[in-house]
């Protein structure tokens, strides 16, 4: 399928129109916008797959939204969306299809790409994963000594870690509580060492997760884990204590893991879009195949919505377009992710990779350098903890931060009325950010005059509020798919390739070239004076150990 690469968005009529609309909007307050549109709350709330998404506190008007939809149309966003779902090679710089949506197709669906029914392949792997997960969960797959596996350690990094780690935390309530799940990613030796502390090798299974099976951190940690097993149980135990998840069978075999114990996926699944592929094996072992299917169904429900819902009510489309508006027209550089759910503590880290590795680009698909802003910086912490840390800046700092609130109405583990307290805090924060507090209102409280300016809350800080019934696998899948497609929309508008990641390669190559220099103080150095001096300082300190 041939698809036209989107060109320079700034040359479209709608971009110019948005530029005009932004001028008065920068001076307009959310207070005024709400006063002019009394039913704005419900009017700007859309529903998708059980997610109730309130965009009313974003600084957008109907005119802005119409112009943003026009921008999507001029940039061919929906054609590109359809091309993605159909398997076109929209990841142009790597000449790859982008088909994470195929990972969550229901059983019985088919999707033929290049003459292969990839939906059947997906379900084949899901079936093998389910079989393996059940065997581990039921104690049929044992360690080499016949003991039940009670500890599962996922070794991976980036997309091969953040998704599984986030999903395990998010769905921990549904997990087998007799089992322990850990996630080792960093090449810092403390990561693996601390993870292994106190564990019994006879009860420990390692999942080595790496799309390429060539990632330094993962292979080094896997080597250390292998040695730990061999030291305790002997070489013959490796087969019972290691499985792999990868697209590269040859390298898996080369590492010494039986490819019968390998769960594959495909080059059309990007690392940061892979948590529902075999990369999610640890998630499936934790929550079981049935709940894993519910997770996939949540993703799929939002996929269907994104694909078929009218643009006027299309939630990921609106979310992505508002992100473009905030970034390029309101000059908002960062976006805070504020889940009011402790189980979503790893969501900000997960979304950092999804958003920033996808849209942190400054060259368009057509090779031209952009002269507009692309991906925002994503960061965050669960509420209410963040309130007692960085919210001061969100409320009164000189930089405006766009915020995404997430809240569930039902507690998974109810205690007193704590869920209501959590909800009250989330709602309060979003309202205060939007509407602030004027000097008159502060004075009306009897505040001494010298404190009035300190207590004024500027407000007019935009946020989106995502509400759902309960943190269940389906809701998590829906939430992640919402962000995936929002990221897609942003990238399509900006005309960039959201699915490559060339920017991370040079650092990896340079680390490989620095390593031998670090390890041999006699080697002459010829880099920049800072790096060379730091190498010598490191060597001197290291030698004192
Ligand atoms: O360094 C970036 C990256 O390539 C990510 O895109 C990816 O998720 C991660 O490294 C891990 O890669 P792999 O799964 O191949 O080990």
Short mmCIF file of N, CA, C and O and ligand atoms in Angstrom, two decimals, residues 156-161 209-215 218 265 270-272 274 279 353 357 501 504-505 508, ligand 1:
data_model
loop_
_atom_site.label_atom_id
_atom_site.label_comp_id
_atom_site.label_asym_id
_atom_site.label_seq_id
_atom_site.Cartn_x
_atom_site.Cartn_y
_atom_site.Cartn_z
N UNK A 156 14.82 -7.28 31.05
CA UNK A 156 14.62 -6.56 29.79
C UNK A 156 14.80 -5.08 30.07
O UNK A 156 14.96 -4.68 31.23
N UNK A 157 14.75 -4.27 29.05
CA UNK A 157 14.89 -2.82 29.27
C UNK A 157 14.03 -2.07 28.26
O UNK A 157 13.67 -2.63 27.21
N UNK A 158 13.72 -0.84 28.55
CA UNK A 158 12.88 -0.04 27.64
C UNK A 158 11.53 -0.73 27.48
O UNK A 158 10.90 -1.14 28.46
N UNK A 159 11.11 -0.91 26.25
CA UNK A 159 9.82 -1.53 26.00
C UNK A 159 9.75 -2.96 26.48
O UNK A 159 8.65 -3.51 26.64
N UNK A 160 10.88 -3.59 26.71
CA UNK A 160 10.88 -4.97 27.18
C UNK A 160 10.87 -5.03 28.71
O UNK A 160 11.03 -6.11 29.29
N UNK A 161 10.73 -3.88 29.33
CA UNK A 161 10.68 -3.81 30.80
C UNK A 161 9.53 -2.93 31.27
O UNK A 161 8.76 -3.32 32.15
N UNK A 209 13.69 -10.93 28.11
CA UNK A 209 12.82 -10.28 27.14
C UNK A 209 13.60 -9.24 26.36
O UNK A 209 14.06 -8.25 26.93
N UNK A 210 13.77 -9.48 25.10
CA UNK A 210 14.48 -8.51 24.26
C UNK A 210 14.07 -8.72 22.81
O UNK A 210 14.26 -9.81 22.27
N UNK A 211 13.52 -7.69 22.23
CA UNK A 211 13.09 -7.81 20.83
C UNK A 211 14.26 -8.23 19.96
O UNK A 211 14.17 -9.16 19.17
N UNK A 212 15.37 -7.55 20.12
CA UNK A 212 16.53 -7.81 19.27
C UNK A 212 17.43 -8.92 19.81
O UNK A 212 18.21 -9.50 19.09
N UNK A 213 17.34 -9.15 21.09
CA UNK A 213 18.26 -10.02 21.81
C UNK A 213 19.71 -9.59 21.60
O UNK A 213 20.64 -10.40 21.55
N UNK A 214 19.87 -8.29 21.48
CA UNK A 214 21.22 -7.76 21.30
C UNK A 214 21.49 -6.59 22.23
O UNK A 214 22.48 -5.88 22.07
N UNK A 215 20.63 -6.40 23.21
CA UNK A 215 20.75 -5.23 24.07
C UNK A 215 21.71 -5.51 25.22
O UNK A 215 21.53 -6.46 25.98
N UNK A 218 20.42 -6.07 28.90
CA UNK A 218 19.64 -7.29 29.08
C UNK A 218 20.53 -8.53 29.02
O UNK A 218 20.43 -9.43 29.86
N UNK A 265 7.74 -12.70 18.74
CA UNK A 265 6.86 -11.68 18.18
C UNK A 265 7.50 -11.18 16.89
O UNK A 265 8.33 -11.90 16.32
N UNK A 270 6.64 -2.50 17.64
CA UNK A 270 7.70 -1.66 18.20
C UNK A 270 7.89 -1.99 19.67
O UNK A 270 6.94 -2.36 20.36
N UNK A 271 9.11 -1.84 20.18
CA UNK A 271 9.40 -2.17 21.57
C UNK A 271 8.44 -1.50 22.55
O UNK A 271 7.93 -2.12 23.48
N UNK A 272 8.18 -0.22 22.33
CA UNK A 272 7.33 0.52 23.28
C UNK A 272 5.85 0.26 23.05
O UNK A 272 5.00 0.84 23.71
N UNK A 274 4.80 -3.04 22.84
CA UNK A 274 4.84 -4.50 22.84
C UNK A 274 4.32 -5.16 24.12
O UNK A 274 4.41 -6.37 24.25
N UNK A 279 6.01 -10.14 25.07
CA UNK A 279 6.73 -9.35 26.09
C UNK A 279 5.89 -9.29 27.37
O UNK A 279 6.43 -9.12 28.46
N UNK A 353 8.40 6.62 27.85
CA UNK A 353 8.96 5.97 26.66
C UNK A 353 7.99 6.05 25.49
O UNK A 353 8.36 6.38 24.37
N UNK A 357 9.93 8.57 23.22
CA UNK A 357 10.71 7.83 22.22
C UNK A 357 9.96 7.87 20.87
O UNK A 357 10.57 7.80 19.82
N UNK A 501 13.55 5.13 16.38
CA UNK A 501 14.22 5.68 17.58
C UNK A 501 15.71 5.80 17.33
O UNK A 501 16.53 5.32 18.09
N UNK A 504 18.64 7.06 19.93
CA UNK A 504 19.25 6.36 21.07
C UNK A 504 20.48 5.57 20.66
O UNK A 504 21.19 5.03 21.51
N UNK A 505 20.76 5.51 19.36
CA UNK A 505 21.81 4.60 18.88
C UNK A 505 23.23 5.11 19.14
O UNK A 505 24.11 4.35 19.52
N UNK A 508 24.63 4.45 22.55
CA UNK A 508 24.95 3.03 22.77
C UNK A 508 26.31 2.71 22.16
O UNK A 508 27.15 2.05 22.77
O1 LIG B 1 17.27 1.79 23.23
C1 LIG B 1 15.98 1.88 22.83
C2 LIG B 1 15.35 0.55 22.59
O2 LIG B 1 15.64 0.12 21.33
C3 LIG B 1 13.86 0.63 22.81
O3 LIG B 1 13.18 1.12 21.73
C4 LIG B 1 13.54 -0.76 23.19
O4 LIG B 1 12.29 -0.83 23.82
C5 LIG B 1 14.69 -1.08 24.09
O5 LIG B 1 15.80 -0.43 23.50
C6 LIG B 1 14.98 -2.54 24.31
O6 LIG B 1 15.24 -3.21 23.12
P1 LIG B 1 15.21 -4.79 23.04
O7 LIG B 1 13.84 -5.23 23.36
O8 LIG B 1 15.60 -5.13 21.65
O9 LIG B 1 16.20 -5.33 24.04
#
